[in-house]
Short mmCIF file of C-alpha atoms and ligand atoms in Angstrom, two decimals:
data_model
loop_
_atom_site.label_atom_id
_atom_site.label_comp_id
_atom_site.label_asym_id
_atom_site.label_seq_id
_atom_site.Cartn_x
_atom_site.Cartn_y
_atom_site.Cartn_z
CA MET W 1429 91.35 75.06 78.50
CA ARG W 1430 90.58 77.15 81.48
CA PHE W 1431 92.43 80.39 81.80
CA THR W 1432 91.93 80.01 85.52
CA ILE W 1433 93.88 83.06 86.57
CA ILE W 1434 92.99 85.23 83.60
CA ALA W 1435 89.34 84.41 84.12
CA SER W 1436 89.52 85.28 87.78
CA LEU W 1437 91.40 88.45 86.94
CA PHE W 1438 88.70 89.60 84.56
CA PHE W 1439 86.13 88.64 87.11
CA LEU W 1440 87.88 90.81 89.67
CA LEU W 1441 88.15 93.71 87.27
CA ILE W 1442 84.57 93.51 86.18
CA ALA W 1443 83.68 93.04 89.82
CA ALA W 1444 85.23 96.41 90.43
CA GLY W 1445 82.79 98.00 88.05
CA GLU W 1446 81.11 96.50 90.19
CA ARG W 1447 79.40 93.35 91.28
CA SER W 1448 79.22 95.07 94.54
CA ALA W 1449 78.27 93.80 97.78
CA ALA W 1450 76.73 90.97 95.84
CA GLN W 1451 79.20 88.59 94.27
CA GLU W 1452 78.01 85.13 95.30
CA SER W 1453 74.47 85.95 96.19
CA LEU W 1454 71.45 83.76 96.23
CA VAL W 1455 68.23 84.10 98.12
CA HIS W 1456 67.06 81.98 100.94
CA SER W 1457 65.82 84.75 103.15
CA ASP W 1458 63.44 82.24 104.71
CA SER W 1459 66.39 80.42 106.28
CA ILE W 1460 68.11 83.47 107.81
CA ARG W 1461 66.39 86.06 109.88
CA ILE W 1462 67.64 89.56 110.49
CA THR W 1463 68.13 90.10 114.21
CA ALA W 1464 68.95 93.47 115.68
CA ASP W 1465 69.02 94.91 119.20
CA GLN W 1466 67.33 98.18 120.30
CA THR W 1467 70.26 100.28 119.04
CA GLY W 1468 69.81 98.78 115.55
CA THR W 1469 73.02 96.73 115.77
CA VAL W 1470 72.61 93.76 113.45
CA ALA W 1471 73.91 90.31 114.45
CA VAL W 1472 76.11 88.31 112.07
CA PRO W 1473 73.86 85.35 111.20
CA ILE W 1474 75.10 81.81 111.75
CA PRO W 1475 75.30 80.24 108.28
CA THR W 1476 72.84 77.47 107.51
CA GLU W 1477 73.97 73.86 107.06
CA LYS W 1478 73.23 74.23 103.35
CA ALA W 1479 75.44 77.33 103.15
CA MET W 1480 78.29 75.50 104.89
CA ASP W 1481 77.87 72.60 102.50
CA TYR W 1482 78.02 75.01 99.55
CA TYR W 1483 81.14 76.58 101.06
CA ARG W 1484 82.95 73.27 101.60
CA SER W 1485 82.06 71.77 98.24
CA GLY W 1486 83.02 75.11 96.62
CA ASN W 1487 86.48 74.84 98.14
CA ILE W 1488 86.90 71.35 96.71
CA MET W 1489 85.75 72.57 93.27
CA TRP W 1490 88.23 75.41 93.53
CA ILE W 1491 91.16 73.05 94.19
CA PHE W 1492 89.96 70.86 91.33
CA ASP W 1493 89.90 73.90 89.00
CA ILE W 1494 93.47 74.84 89.89
CA LEU W 1495 94.69 71.32 89.13
CA TRP W 1496 92.61 71.25 85.94
CA GLY W 1497 94.18 74.53 84.83
CA ILE W 1498 97.58 72.83 85.12
CA LEU W 1499 96.74 69.35 83.86
CA ILE W 1500 95.07 70.28 80.55
CA PRO W 1501 97.87 72.56 79.25
CA VAL W 1502 100.40 69.93 80.34
CA LEU W 1503 98.57 67.34 78.21
CA PHE W 1504 98.40 69.72 75.22
CA LEU W 1505 102.17 70.20 75.49
CA PHE W 1506 103.62 66.83 76.39
CA THR W 1507 101.53 64.84 73.90
CA GLY W 1508 102.69 67.19 71.12
CA PHE W 1509 99.02 67.99 70.45
CA SER W 1510 99.60 71.75 70.46
CA ALA W 1511 102.26 71.35 67.75
CA LYS W 1512 99.78 69.25 65.77
CA ILE W 1513 97.16 72.04 65.93
CA ARG W 1514 99.80 74.48 64.64
CA ASN W 1515 100.50 72.10 61.72
CA TRP W 1516 96.78 72.04 60.84
CA ALA W 1517 96.76 75.84 60.87
CA LYS W 1518 99.82 75.91 58.60
CA LYS W 1519 98.07 73.66 56.09
CA ILE W 1520 95.24 76.16 55.80
CA SER W 1521 97.36 79.28 55.45
CA LYS W 1522 100.99 80.25 55.00
CA LYS W 1523 100.49 83.76 56.34
CA TRP W 1524 101.98 84.34 59.80
CA PHE W 1525 99.05 86.41 61.08
CA LEU W 1526 96.48 83.86 59.87
CA ILE W 1527 98.37 80.85 61.27
CA ILE W 1528 98.08 82.43 64.73
CA GLY W 1529 94.39 83.23 64.25
CA ILE W 1530 93.52 79.78 62.87
CA TYR W 1531 95.49 78.03 65.63
CA PHE W 1532 93.50 80.05 68.15
CA VAL W 1533 90.16 79.08 66.59
CA PHE W 1534 91.03 75.35 66.73
CA PHE W 1535 92.50 75.68 70.19
CA SER W 1536 89.41 77.50 71.53
CA LEU W 1537 86.96 75.01 70.01
CA ILE W 1538 88.87 71.97 71.36
CA SER W 1539 89.27 73.56 74.81
CA PHE W 1540 85.57 74.42 74.86
CA VAL W 1541 84.62 70.78 74.24
CA ILE W 1542 87.12 69.47 76.82
CA ASP W 1543 85.84 71.92 79.44
CA LEU W 1544 82.16 71.50 78.62
CA PRO W 1545 81.30 68.79 81.22
CA LEU W 1546 83.09 70.74 83.96
CA SER W 1547 81.48 74.04 82.94
CA TYR W 1548 78.07 72.37 82.79
CA TYR W 1549 78.48 71.00 86.29
CA GLN W 1550 79.88 74.17 87.86
CA GLU W 1551 77.85 76.84 86.11
CA PHE W 1552 74.58 75.00 85.67
CA ALA W 1553 74.04 71.73 87.58
CA ARG W 1554 75.68 72.78 90.83
CA GLN W 1555 73.95 76.18 90.93
CA HIS W 1556 70.59 74.50 90.37
CA ALA W 1557 71.32 71.82 92.98
CA TYR W 1558 71.74 74.57 95.59
CA GLY W 1559 68.74 76.53 94.34
CA LEU W 1560 70.88 79.43 93.24
CA SER W 1561 69.98 79.56 89.57
CA ASN W 1562 66.95 80.30 87.44
CA GLN W 1563 68.66 79.60 84.14
CA THR W 1564 67.24 77.23 81.54
CA LEU W 1565 69.59 74.79 79.87
CA GLY W 1566 69.00 76.54 76.55
CA LYS W 1567 70.01 79.92 77.97
CA TRP W 1568 73.12 78.44 79.60
CA LEU W 1569 74.14 76.82 76.32
CA SER W 1570 73.49 79.89 74.19
CA ASP W 1571 75.36 82.11 76.69
CA SER W 1572 78.29 79.66 76.60
CA LEU W 1573 78.35 79.73 72.79
CA ILE W 1574 78.17 83.53 72.69
CA SER W 1575 81.11 83.70 75.13
CA LEU W 1576 83.04 81.25 72.97
CA ILE W 1577 82.43 83.29 69.82
CA VAL W 1578 83.31 86.59 71.53
CA GLY W 1579 86.48 84.96 72.90
CA ILE W 1580 87.46 83.65 69.46
CA ILE W 1581 86.91 87.04 67.82
CA ILE W 1582 88.94 88.88 70.48
CA GLY W 1583 91.73 86.27 70.33
CA PHE W 1584 91.77 86.33 66.53
CA LEU W 1585 92.08 90.12 66.52
CA PHE W 1586 94.63 90.51 69.34
CA LEU W 1587 96.64 87.35 69.98
CA TRP W 1588 99.10 88.16 67.19
CA LEU W 1589 100.28 91.20 69.17
CA PRO W 1590 102.04 89.31 72.01
CA TYR W 1591 103.37 86.82 69.43
CA LEU W 1592 104.76 89.68 67.38
CA ALA W 1593 106.54 90.90 70.53
CA LEU W 1594 107.85 87.36 71.15
CA LYS W 1595 109.15 87.18 67.59
CA LYS W 1596 110.68 90.66 67.35
CA SER W 1597 112.05 90.86 70.86
CA PRO W 1598 112.59 87.41 72.42
CA LYS W 1599 114.32 88.97 75.46
CA ARG W 1600 111.97 91.88 76.22
CA TRP W 1601 108.59 90.65 74.99
CA TRP W 1602 107.28 90.28 78.57
CA LEU W 1603 107.93 94.00 79.13
CA TYR W 1604 106.04 95.11 76.01
CA VAL W 1605 103.15 92.72 76.57
CA GLY W 1606 102.97 93.71 80.24
CA ILE W 1607 102.82 97.41 79.34
CA GLY W 1608 100.25 96.67 76.63
CA THR W 1609 98.00 94.96 79.19
CA ALA W 1610 96.82 98.26 80.70
CA PRO W 1611 95.32 99.77 77.50
CA PHE W 1612 93.92 96.35 76.55
CA LEU W 1613 92.14 96.01 79.90
CA PHE W 1614 90.97 99.60 79.60
CA LEU W 1615 89.51 98.94 76.15
CA THR W 1616 87.83 95.74 77.34
CA LEU W 1617 86.24 97.48 80.30
CA LEU W 1618 85.13 100.38 78.13
CA ILE W 1619 83.54 98.15 75.52
CA SER W 1620 82.06 95.27 77.49
CA PRO W 1621 79.25 97.06 79.35
CA ILE W 1622 78.08 98.70 76.13
CA TRP W 1623 78.56 96.01 73.48
CA ILE W 1624 79.27 92.68 75.18
CA ASP W 1625 76.94 92.56 78.21
CA PRO W 1626 73.77 93.27 76.16
CA LEU W 1627 74.56 90.10 74.13
CA PHE W 1628 73.56 88.13 77.22
CA ASN W 1629 70.74 90.15 78.83
CA ASP W 1630 68.25 92.94 78.20
CA PHE W 1631 69.25 96.34 79.54
CA GLY W 1632 66.02 98.25 79.86
CA PRO W 1633 64.99 101.50 81.57
CA MET W 1634 64.02 101.45 85.25
CA LYS W 1635 60.38 100.49 85.64
CA ASP W 1636 59.93 102.21 88.99
CA LYS W 1637 60.24 105.89 88.02
CA VAL W 1638 59.92 107.18 91.60
CA LEU W 1639 62.84 104.99 92.68
CA GLU W 1640 64.79 106.08 89.61
CA THR W 1641 64.41 109.71 90.66
CA LYS W 1642 65.74 108.87 94.13
CA ILE W 1643 68.71 106.98 92.66
CA LEU W 1644 69.56 109.91 90.38
CA ALA W 1645 69.30 112.27 93.35
CA LEU W 1646 71.80 110.10 95.28
CA ALA W 1647 74.11 110.06 92.24
CA GLU W 1648 73.91 113.82 91.97
CA ARG W 1649 74.71 114.22 95.66
CA ALA W 1650 77.79 112.05 95.05
CA GLY W 1651 78.76 114.30 92.15
CA ILE W 1652 77.84 111.86 89.35
CA GLU W 1653 75.78 113.80 86.85
CA GLY W 1654 74.14 112.88 83.58
CA SER W 1655 73.99 109.13 84.11
CA LYS W 1656 71.24 106.78 82.96
CA VAL W 1657 69.74 104.05 85.14
CA PHE W 1658 69.34 100.58 83.61
CA GLU W 1659 67.43 97.58 84.90
CA VAL W 1660 68.80 94.19 83.72
CA ASN W 1661 66.69 91.02 83.53
CA LYS W 1662 69.38 88.98 85.31
CA SER W 1663 66.68 86.94 87.07
CA VAL W 1664 66.54 84.68 84.01
CA ASP W 1665 70.06 83.52 84.86
CA THR W 1666 70.63 83.70 88.56
CA LYS W 1667 69.27 84.63 91.95
CA MET W 1668 72.38 86.70 92.61
CA LEU W 1669 72.10 90.36 93.53
CA ASN W 1670 74.17 92.99 91.83
CA ALA W 1671 74.52 96.58 90.74
CA TYR W 1672 77.33 98.67 89.30
CA VAL W 1673 78.24 102.11 88.03
CA THR W 1674 80.32 102.29 84.88
CA GLY W 1675 81.03 104.17 81.64
CA PHE W 1676 82.34 107.55 80.56
CA LEU W 1677 80.75 110.71 79.22
CA GLY W 1678 77.71 109.68 77.16
CA THR W 1679 77.87 106.05 78.25
CA LYS W 1680 77.80 106.79 81.98
CA ARG W 1681 75.36 104.32 83.54
CA ILE W 1682 74.02 102.92 86.79
CA VAL W 1683 73.06 99.29 86.23
CA ILE W 1684 70.87 97.31 88.66
CA TRP W 1685 69.96 93.65 88.35
CA ASP W 1686 66.23 93.09 88.68
CA ASN W 1687 66.88 90.56 91.49
CA THR W 1688 68.39 93.31 93.59
CA LEU W 1689 65.30 95.47 93.13
CA ALA W 1690 63.10 92.53 94.15
CA LYS W 1691 65.04 91.50 97.25
CA MET W 1692 66.32 94.71 98.80
CA ASN W 1693 64.27 97.46 100.32
CA GLU W 1694 64.88 101.05 99.29
CA PRO W 1695 67.36 102.10 102.02
CA GLU W 1696 69.39 98.91 101.49
CA LEU W 1697 69.48 99.57 97.76
CA MET W 1698 70.65 103.14 98.43
CA PHE W 1699 73.57 101.82 100.50
CA VAL W 1700 74.52 99.31 97.78
CA LEU W 1701 74.39 102.06 95.15
CA GLY W 1702 76.37 104.37 97.45
CA HIS W 1703 79.03 101.64 97.61
CA GLU W 1704 79.05 101.35 93.79
CA MET W 1705 79.22 105.13 93.36
CA GLY W 1706 82.20 105.06 95.72
CA HIS W 1707 84.02 102.68 93.36
CA TYR W 1708 83.24 104.96 90.46
CA LEU W 1709 84.20 108.25 92.10
CA LEU W 1710 87.34 106.95 93.81
CA GLY W 1711 88.67 105.67 90.46
CA HIS W 1712 88.88 102.06 91.61
CA ILE W 1713 88.71 100.72 88.06
CA TRP W 1714 91.85 102.64 87.13
CA LYS W 1715 93.64 101.55 90.27
CA LEU W 1716 92.78 97.92 89.57
CA ILE W 1717 93.86 98.17 85.93
CA PHE W 1718 97.28 99.56 86.84
CA PHE W 1719 97.79 97.29 89.81
CA PHE W 1720 96.89 94.17 87.83
CA SER W 1721 98.95 95.22 84.83
CA PHE W 1722 101.93 95.47 87.14
CA LEU W 1723 101.27 92.01 88.63
CA ILE W 1724 100.87 90.61 85.11
CA LEU W 1725 104.15 92.20 84.08
CA ILE W 1726 105.99 90.45 86.92
CA THR W 1727 104.21 87.17 86.17
CA LEU W 1728 105.14 87.41 82.49
CA TYR W 1729 108.78 87.97 83.39
CA ILE W 1730 108.81 84.83 85.55
CA ALA W 1731 106.95 82.96 82.78
CA HIS W 1732 109.55 84.19 80.28
CA ARG W 1733 112.41 82.74 82.35
CA ALA W 1734 110.60 79.49 83.04
CA ALA W 1735 109.45 79.03 79.43
CA ALA W 1736 113.01 79.19 78.14
CA ALA W 1737 114.13 76.57 80.65
CA LEU W 1738 111.19 74.24 79.92
CA ILE W 1739 111.50 74.53 76.14
CA GLY W 1740 115.24 73.83 76.43
CA LYS W 1741 114.50 70.62 78.28
CA PHE W 1742 111.37 69.35 76.52
CA LYS W 1743 111.43 70.83 73.00
CA HIS W 1744 111.35 67.38 71.37
CA ARG W 1745 108.20 66.42 73.20
CA PHE W 1746 106.57 69.86 72.78
CA GLY W 1747 107.31 69.96 69.05
CA PHE W 1748 108.47 73.59 69.05
CA GLU W 1749 111.76 75.30 69.81
CA GLU W 1750 110.87 78.94 70.39
CA PRO W 1751 108.24 80.63 72.58
CA SER W 1752 107.38 82.74 69.52
CA ASP W 1753 105.92 79.58 67.92
CA ILE W 1754 102.12 79.75 68.37
CA ALA W 1755 102.23 76.12 69.60
CA SER W 1756 103.63 77.60 72.84
CA LEU W 1757 100.21 79.02 73.81
CA PRO W 1758 99.38 76.20 76.30
CA LEU W 1759 102.83 76.68 77.85
CA ILE W 1760 102.20 80.40 78.38
CA ILE W 1761 98.74 79.66 79.81
CA LEU W 1762 100.20 76.99 82.08
CA LEU W 1763 102.85 79.36 83.44
CA ILE W 1764 100.40 82.23 83.91
CA ASN W 1765 98.00 79.91 85.75
CA LEU W 1766 100.81 78.61 87.92
CA PHE W 1767 102.57 81.85 88.83
CA GLY W 1768 99.31 83.77 88.81
CA PHE W 1769 98.08 81.41 91.51
CA ILE W 1770 101.14 82.19 93.60
CA LEU W 1771 101.24 85.95 92.93
CA ILE W 1772 98.28 87.53 91.11
CA THR W 1773 95.44 85.87 93.00
CA PRO W 1774 96.51 86.47 96.62
CA VAL W 1775 97.99 89.94 96.04
CA GLY W 1776 95.14 90.95 93.72
CA ASN W 1777 92.55 89.80 96.27
CA TRP W 1778 94.27 91.74 99.02
CA PHE W 1779 94.21 94.90 96.89
CA SER W 1780 90.61 94.34 95.84
CA ARG W 1781 89.51 93.83 99.47
CA SER W 1782 91.07 97.16 100.42
CA LEU W 1783 89.17 98.96 97.63
CA GLU W 1784 85.94 97.19 98.59
CA HIS W 1785 86.37 98.32 102.17
CA GLN W 1786 86.82 101.89 100.96
CA ALA W 1787 83.61 101.60 98.91
CA ASP W 1788 81.76 100.30 102.00
CA GLN W 1789 83.03 103.31 103.92
CA PHE W 1790 81.91 105.62 101.09
CA GLY W 1791 78.45 104.00 101.02
CA LEU W 1792 78.09 104.46 104.79
CA GLU W 1793 79.24 108.08 104.70
CA ILE W 1794 76.85 109.11 101.96
CA THR W 1795 73.79 107.28 103.39
CA LYS W 1796 74.67 107.45 107.13
CA ASP W 1797 72.43 104.41 107.45
CA ASN W 1798 74.28 101.77 109.48
CA HIS W 1799 71.32 99.51 110.08
CA ASN W 1800 70.29 99.15 106.45
CA ALA W 1801 73.89 98.69 105.31
CA ALA W 1802 74.21 95.81 107.78
CA THR W 1803 70.90 94.22 106.73
CA ALA W 1804 71.93 94.53 103.07
CA PHE W 1805 74.97 92.37 103.89
CA VAL W 1806 72.83 89.90 105.83
CA LYS W 1807 70.62 89.54 102.76
CA LEU W 1808 73.71 88.93 100.64
CA GLN W 1809 74.83 86.24 103.03
CA ALA W 1810 71.41 84.59 102.93
CA GLU W 1811 70.96 84.80 99.19
CA ASN W 1812 74.51 83.79 98.30
CA LEU W 1813 74.59 80.91 100.73
CA GLY W 1814 77.58 82.82 102.07
CA ASN W 1815 79.83 81.85 104.94
CA PRO W 1816 80.41 85.06 106.97
CA ARG W 1817 83.61 83.73 108.55
CA PRO W 1818 85.52 81.48 106.14
CA GLY W 1819 89.02 80.19 106.85
CA THR W 1820 92.33 81.99 106.29
CA LEU W 1821 93.18 80.15 103.07
CA TYR W 1822 89.78 81.13 101.65
CA LYS W 1823 90.39 84.74 102.59
CA ILE W 1824 93.84 84.85 100.97
CA TRP W 1825 93.02 83.03 97.73
CA ARG W 1826 89.32 83.46 97.15
CA ALA W 1827 87.99 86.57 98.87
CA SER W 1828 87.95 89.59 96.54
CA HIS W 1829 85.62 91.29 99.05
CA PRO W 1830 86.03 91.71 102.82
CA LEU W 1831 84.48 88.82 104.76
CA LEU W 1832 80.74 89.29 105.26
CA GLY W 1833 81.07 88.99 109.05
CA ASP W 1834 83.58 91.86 109.04
CA ARG W 1835 81.41 93.93 106.69
CA ILE W 1836 78.34 93.53 108.92
CA GLU W 1837 80.36 94.50 112.01
CA TYR W 1838 81.90 97.50 110.25
CA ALA W 1839 78.46 98.63 109.05
CA ASN W 1840 77.26 98.46 112.66
CA GLU W 1841 80.18 100.37 114.11
CA TYR W 1842 81.31 103.04 111.65
CA LYS W 1843 79.48 106.28 112.45
CA PRO W 1844 81.89 109.22 112.74
CA TRP W 1845 79.04 111.66 111.96
CA LEU W 1846 77.60 110.93 115.43
CA LYS W 1847 80.89 111.95 117.04
CA ASN W 1848 81.27 115.09 114.92
CA GLU W 1849 84.39 113.66 113.33
CA LYS W 1850 85.39 114.59 109.79
CA LEU W 1851 84.23 112.18 107.10
CA GLU W 1852 86.92 110.64 104.91
CA PHE W 1853 85.07 111.32 101.64
CA GLU W 1854 83.20 114.48 102.60
CA GLU W 1855 84.69 116.52 99.77
CA TYR W 1856 82.90 114.30 97.23
CA PHE W 1857 79.43 115.01 98.59
CA LYS W 1858 77.26 117.89 97.49
CA LYS W 1859 75.37 119.25 100.44
ZN1 ZN N 2585 82.30 96.74 95.59
#
């Protein structure tokens, strides 16, 4: 079962860490050329027919995913299948904690199988059809299984917590779970770059030592000291470009996907890293964690009200009478997907776009290199098969980053240092 909203939430949060300028990138630099006038102003490229096709079919897939995220939990509930899974779990153990854990294992395995054809198409077949992926089928499958196992372990260890709140405090559980979301997200973000991400790829030292020195010098100028630079072999999976700055104290790290090193020239890379350092220094991760926790809190409250009404009406078909029954999990997922779509996604995207814009501004101020910032975005557009000017609905529901056309134009225009104006983030820079 797809946790459509939760998945996109985590994507957004991890994106903040950040999958920078990159996000949906793939490389077809042959099909888009960088054009600039004598002043260095870079034109927003017209997307290729292939890019527009990828954009349109992506929108259809997106609508399909939303409906899928509603349909599957509805089937689990109205056929009484969820209650049946709970009965299986109860046959294996009588202990409350274990019933929840065992239910979750069954539920995850069944959902994985149901979703497998869709995941295969979206993550593997479609990406290959558009020339955006380098992944072998074996790697895709093993990555999917690792994700499944990690998900089962995390669910087994933590899912009892919200159910304990549901049991002990049927009226206020949404408040406690909502408040608990912030430390849980914090823990996830702290742990995943160090223990989870290396399960999927190799994080090695930078091969180009001269470039590494320049990156560390930029970091130092931004006031980030004592960080390590890692190069990830992401080219085995995707043609996407990405880099991020994450970690605390001894785990502080600048991570660059090898694709990014291959496709971007040095000044472009410096702008991208300046953008990422902006996220890090301006505390965007914290802002996102608190903002999303608040949105989740509101969503849980609405889900709480709706769940009571739905259970009251359909308890005989659902096969459970209280939300604190673990068989209610598909109902909670259904409601979070539904209200998350209405609230979390559009509001979260709006907030994320504002932070991304700030990071772009930071990257420009520290590099003062308008031309290379703009060409970095053009490369992203080319490699991601991006549409620089998508429609309004796309912007509201799907764009966690400012539109590429707007980013290119901003990169061309923003140069307060030429007018002797004060820079917004000057106090962060060491001279
Ligand atoms: Zn960013």
